[in-house]
mmCIF file of C-alpha atoms in Angstrom:
data_model
loop_
_atom_site.group_PDB
_atom_site.id
_atom_site.type_symbol
_atom_site.label_atom_id
_atom_site.label_comp_id
_atom_site.label_asym_id
_atom_site.label_seq_id
_atom_site.Cartn_x
_atom_site.Cartn_y
_atom_site.Cartn_z
ATOM 1 C CA GLN A 1 44.968 60.111 -2.896
ATOM 2 C CA VAL A 2 44.207 61.678 1.201
ATOM 3 C CA GLN A 3 41.452 59.589 2.118
ATOM 4 C CA LEU A 4 39.896 59.583 5.786
ATOM 5 C CA VAL A 5 37.542 56.475 7.552
ATOM 6 C CA GLU A 6 35.747 56.541 10.388
ATOM 7 C CA SER A 7 34.045 53.435 11.369
ATOM 8 C CA GLY A 8 33.263 52.382 15.389
ATOM 9 C CA GLY A 9 29.735 53.857 15.127
ATOM 10 C CA GLY A 10 26.844 52.056 16.570
ATOM 11 C CA LEU A 11 23.122 51.589 18.120
ATOM 12 C CA VAL A 12 23.808 52.025 22.019
ATOM 13 C CA GLN A 13 22.334 52.351 25.072
ATOM 14 C CA ALA A 14 22.269 55.902 27.035
ATOM 15 C CA GLY A 15 24.857 54.871 29.996
ATOM 16 C CA GLY A 16 26.867 53.678 26.627
ATOM 17 C CA SER A 17 30.034 54.204 25.143
ATOM 18 C CA LEU A 18 31.531 53.762 21.782
ATOM 19 C CA ARG A 19 34.840 53.832 20.631
ATOM 20 C CA LEU A 20 35.384 55.757 16.781
ATOM 21 C CA SER A 21 38.535 55.753 14.508
ATOM 22 C CA CYS A 22 39.443 57.449 12.106
ATOM 23 C CA ALA A 23 42.777 56.829 9.613
ATOM 24 C CA ALA A 24 44.306 59.026 7.988
ATOM 25 C CA SER A 25 46.993 58.474 4.141
ATOM 26 C CA GLY A 26 48.025 60.582 2.100
ATOM 27 C CA ARG A 27 49.551 63.143 3.539
ATOM 28 C CA PHE A 28 50.494 64.472 7.055
ATOM 29 C CA PHE A 29 48.340 67.090 8.482
ATOM 30 C CA SER A 30 48.855 69.296 11.375
ATOM 31 C CA SER A 31 45.555 68.884 12.876
ATOM 32 C CA MET A 32 42.762 66.401 13.133
ATOM 33 C CA GLY A 33 39.106 66.713 14.063
ATOM 34 C CA TRP A 34 36.114 65.906 15.079
ATOM 35 C CA PHE A 35 32.595 67.045 14.661
ATOM 36 C CA ARG A 36 28.583 65.759 14.424
ATOM 37 C CA GLN A 37 25.363 66.833 13.188
ATOM 38 C CA ALA A 38 21.614 65.834 13.942
ATOM 39 C CA PRO A 39 19.117 66.129 11.873
ATOM 40 C CA GLY A 40 17.611 69.729 10.944
ATOM 41 C CA LYS A 41 20.990 71.552 12.549
ATOM 42 C CA GLU A 42 24.628 73.208 11.857
ATOM 43 C CA ARG A 43 27.736 70.413 11.863
ATOM 44 C CA GLU A 44 28.479 71.536 15.328
ATOM 45 C CA PHE A 45 32.165 71.321 16.976
ATOM 46 C CA VAL A 46 33.176 68.372 19.564
ATOM 47 C CA ALA A 47 36.931 67.380 19.413
ATOM 48 C CA ALA A 48 40.155 68.279 18.044
ATOM 49 C CA ILE A 49 44.428 67.430 18.964
ATOM 50 C CA ARG A 50 47.259 68.646 17.796
ATOM 51 C CA TRP A 51 49.388 65.771 15.748
ATOM 52 C CA SER A 52 52.141 68.364 17.416
ATOM 53 C CA GLY A 53 52.284 67.989 21.045
ATOM 54 C CA GLY A 54 48.579 66.414 20.927
ATOM 55 C CA SER A 55 47.468 69.297 22.411
ATOM 56 C CA THR A 56 43.517 68.296 22.800
ATOM 57 C CA TYR A 57 40.241 70.385 23.033
ATOM 58 C CA TYR A 58 36.238 69.811 24.001
ATOM 59 C CA ALA A 59 33.182 71.617 23.664
ATOM 60 C CA ASP A 60 31.226 72.432 26.335
ATOM 61 C CA SER A 61 28.636 69.375 25.921
ATOM 62 C CA VAL A 62 32.015 66.884 26.137
ATOM 63 C CA LYS A 63 33.065 67.151 28.244
ATOM 64 C CA GLY A 64 34.689 65.221 30.886
ATOM 65 C CA ARG A 65 33.069 61.827 28.720
ATOM 66 C CA PHE A 66 34.844 62.704 25.685
ATOM 67 C CA THR A 67 38.803 62.014 24.868
ATOM 68 C CA ILE A 68 40.076 62.504 21.627
ATOM 69 C CA SER A 69 43.746 60.763 21.692
ATOM 70 C CA ARG A 70 46.599 59.602 18.654
ATOM 71 C CA ALA A 71 48.443 57.018 16.998
ATOM 72 C CA ASN A 72 51.117 58.821 14.586
ATOM 73 C CA ALA A 73 52.319 55.562 14.121
ATOM 74 C CA LYS A 74 49.711 54.573 11.453
ATOM 75 C CA ASN A 75 47.874 58.585 11.788
ATOM 76 C CA THR A 76 44.813 57.146 13.742
ATOM 77 C CA VAL A 77 42.777 59.413 15.317
ATOM 78 C CA TYR A 78 40.523 58.382 17.982
ATOM 79 C CA LEU A 79 37.230 59.425 19.798
ATOM 80 C CA GLN A 80 36.151 57.713 23.042
ATOM 81 C CA MET A 81 32.159 58.634 24.205
ATOM 82 C CA ASN A 82 31.626 57.393 27.032
ATOM 83 C CA SER A 83 28.085 58.140 29.526
ATOM 84 C CA LEU A 84 25.963 58.657 26.692
ATOM 85 C CA LYS A 85 23.324 60.471 26.036
ATOM 86 C CA PRO A 86 20.454 60.415 23.309
ATOM 87 C CA GLU A 87 21.006 64.171 22.845
ATOM 88 C CA ASP A 88 24.509 62.706 21.253
ATOM 89 C CA THR A 89 22.988 60.817 18.185
ATOM 90 C CA ALA A 90 24.417 61.961 15.244
ATOM 91 C CA VAL A 91 26.101 61.542 12.212
ATOM 92 C CA TYR A 92 30.658 61.438 13.747
ATOM 93 C CA TYR A 93 33.050 63.128 10.995
ATOM 94 C CA CYS A 94 36.169 63.581 10.769
ATOM 95 C CA ALA A 95 38.442 66.422 10.130
ATOM 96 C CA ALA A 96 42.073 66.947 8.817
ATOM 97 C CA SER A 97 44.148 70.455 9.143
ATOM 98 C CA THR A 98 46.569 71.752 6.757
ATOM 99 C CA THR A 99 46.296 74.770 7.363
ATOM 100 C CA GLY A 100 48.323 75.832 10.914
ATOM 101 C CA SER A 101 45.411 77.631 12.287
ATOM 102 C CA TYR A 102 44.136 77.223 16.364
ATOM 103 C CA ALA A 103 40.058 78.138 15.380
ATOM 104 C CA TYR A 104 39.520 74.696 15.663
ATOM 105 C CA ARG A 105 35.520 74.798 16.257
ATOM 106 C CA SER A 106 35.717 76.366 13.181
ATOM 107 C CA PRO A 107 34.237 73.726 9.743
ATOM 108 C CA GLY A 108 36.046 75.957 7.931
ATOM 109 C CA THR A 109 39.622 75.166 9.829
ATOM 110 C CA TYR A 110 39.364 72.046 7.685
ATOM 111 C CA ASP A 111 41.067 70.832 4.213
ATOM 112 C CA TYR A 112 39.610 67.447 4.228
ATOM 113 C CA TRP A 113 36.118 65.266 5.504
ATOM 114 C CA GLY A 114 35.635 61.657 6.031
ATOM 115 C CA GLN A 115 32.126 60.474 4.507
ATOM 116 C CA GLY A 116 30.599 60.206 8.202
ATOM 117 C CA THR A 117 29.436 56.809 11.377
ATOM 118 C CA GLN A 118 26.562 56.879 12.176
ATOM 119 C CA VAL A 119 26.287 57.018 15.755
ATOM 120 C CA THR A 120 22.610 56.278 17.840
ATOM 121 C CA VAL A 121 21.765 56.490 21.673
ATOM 122 C CA SER A 122 18.492 54.879 23.146
ATOM 123 C CA SER A 123 16.608 56.612 25.851
#
């Protein structure tokens, strides 16, 4: 069975850092990404990475602060989050795609989703 498990969320002060992990199992994927959803708002794209080649993509709001990376041998992706702001507070979801699509910002590109991990940044 396909399973995506996020970890690493928590409570941090503004300016702090967290690293999220997503462990994937069950099959291989073309790309994986991170989305987030704050209360009362729509789910938004954060970052994505292709397994073949390792090309990365970021939302404008996190460029220069967040870094997505992968560990192929462990089928794991990471999201290093630095200089966190209160507006980064959200549930962060790991997503995986088998379609090969380059429309990384669209949730419809992804076939599988994790349960999410809460990130709270205090002011």
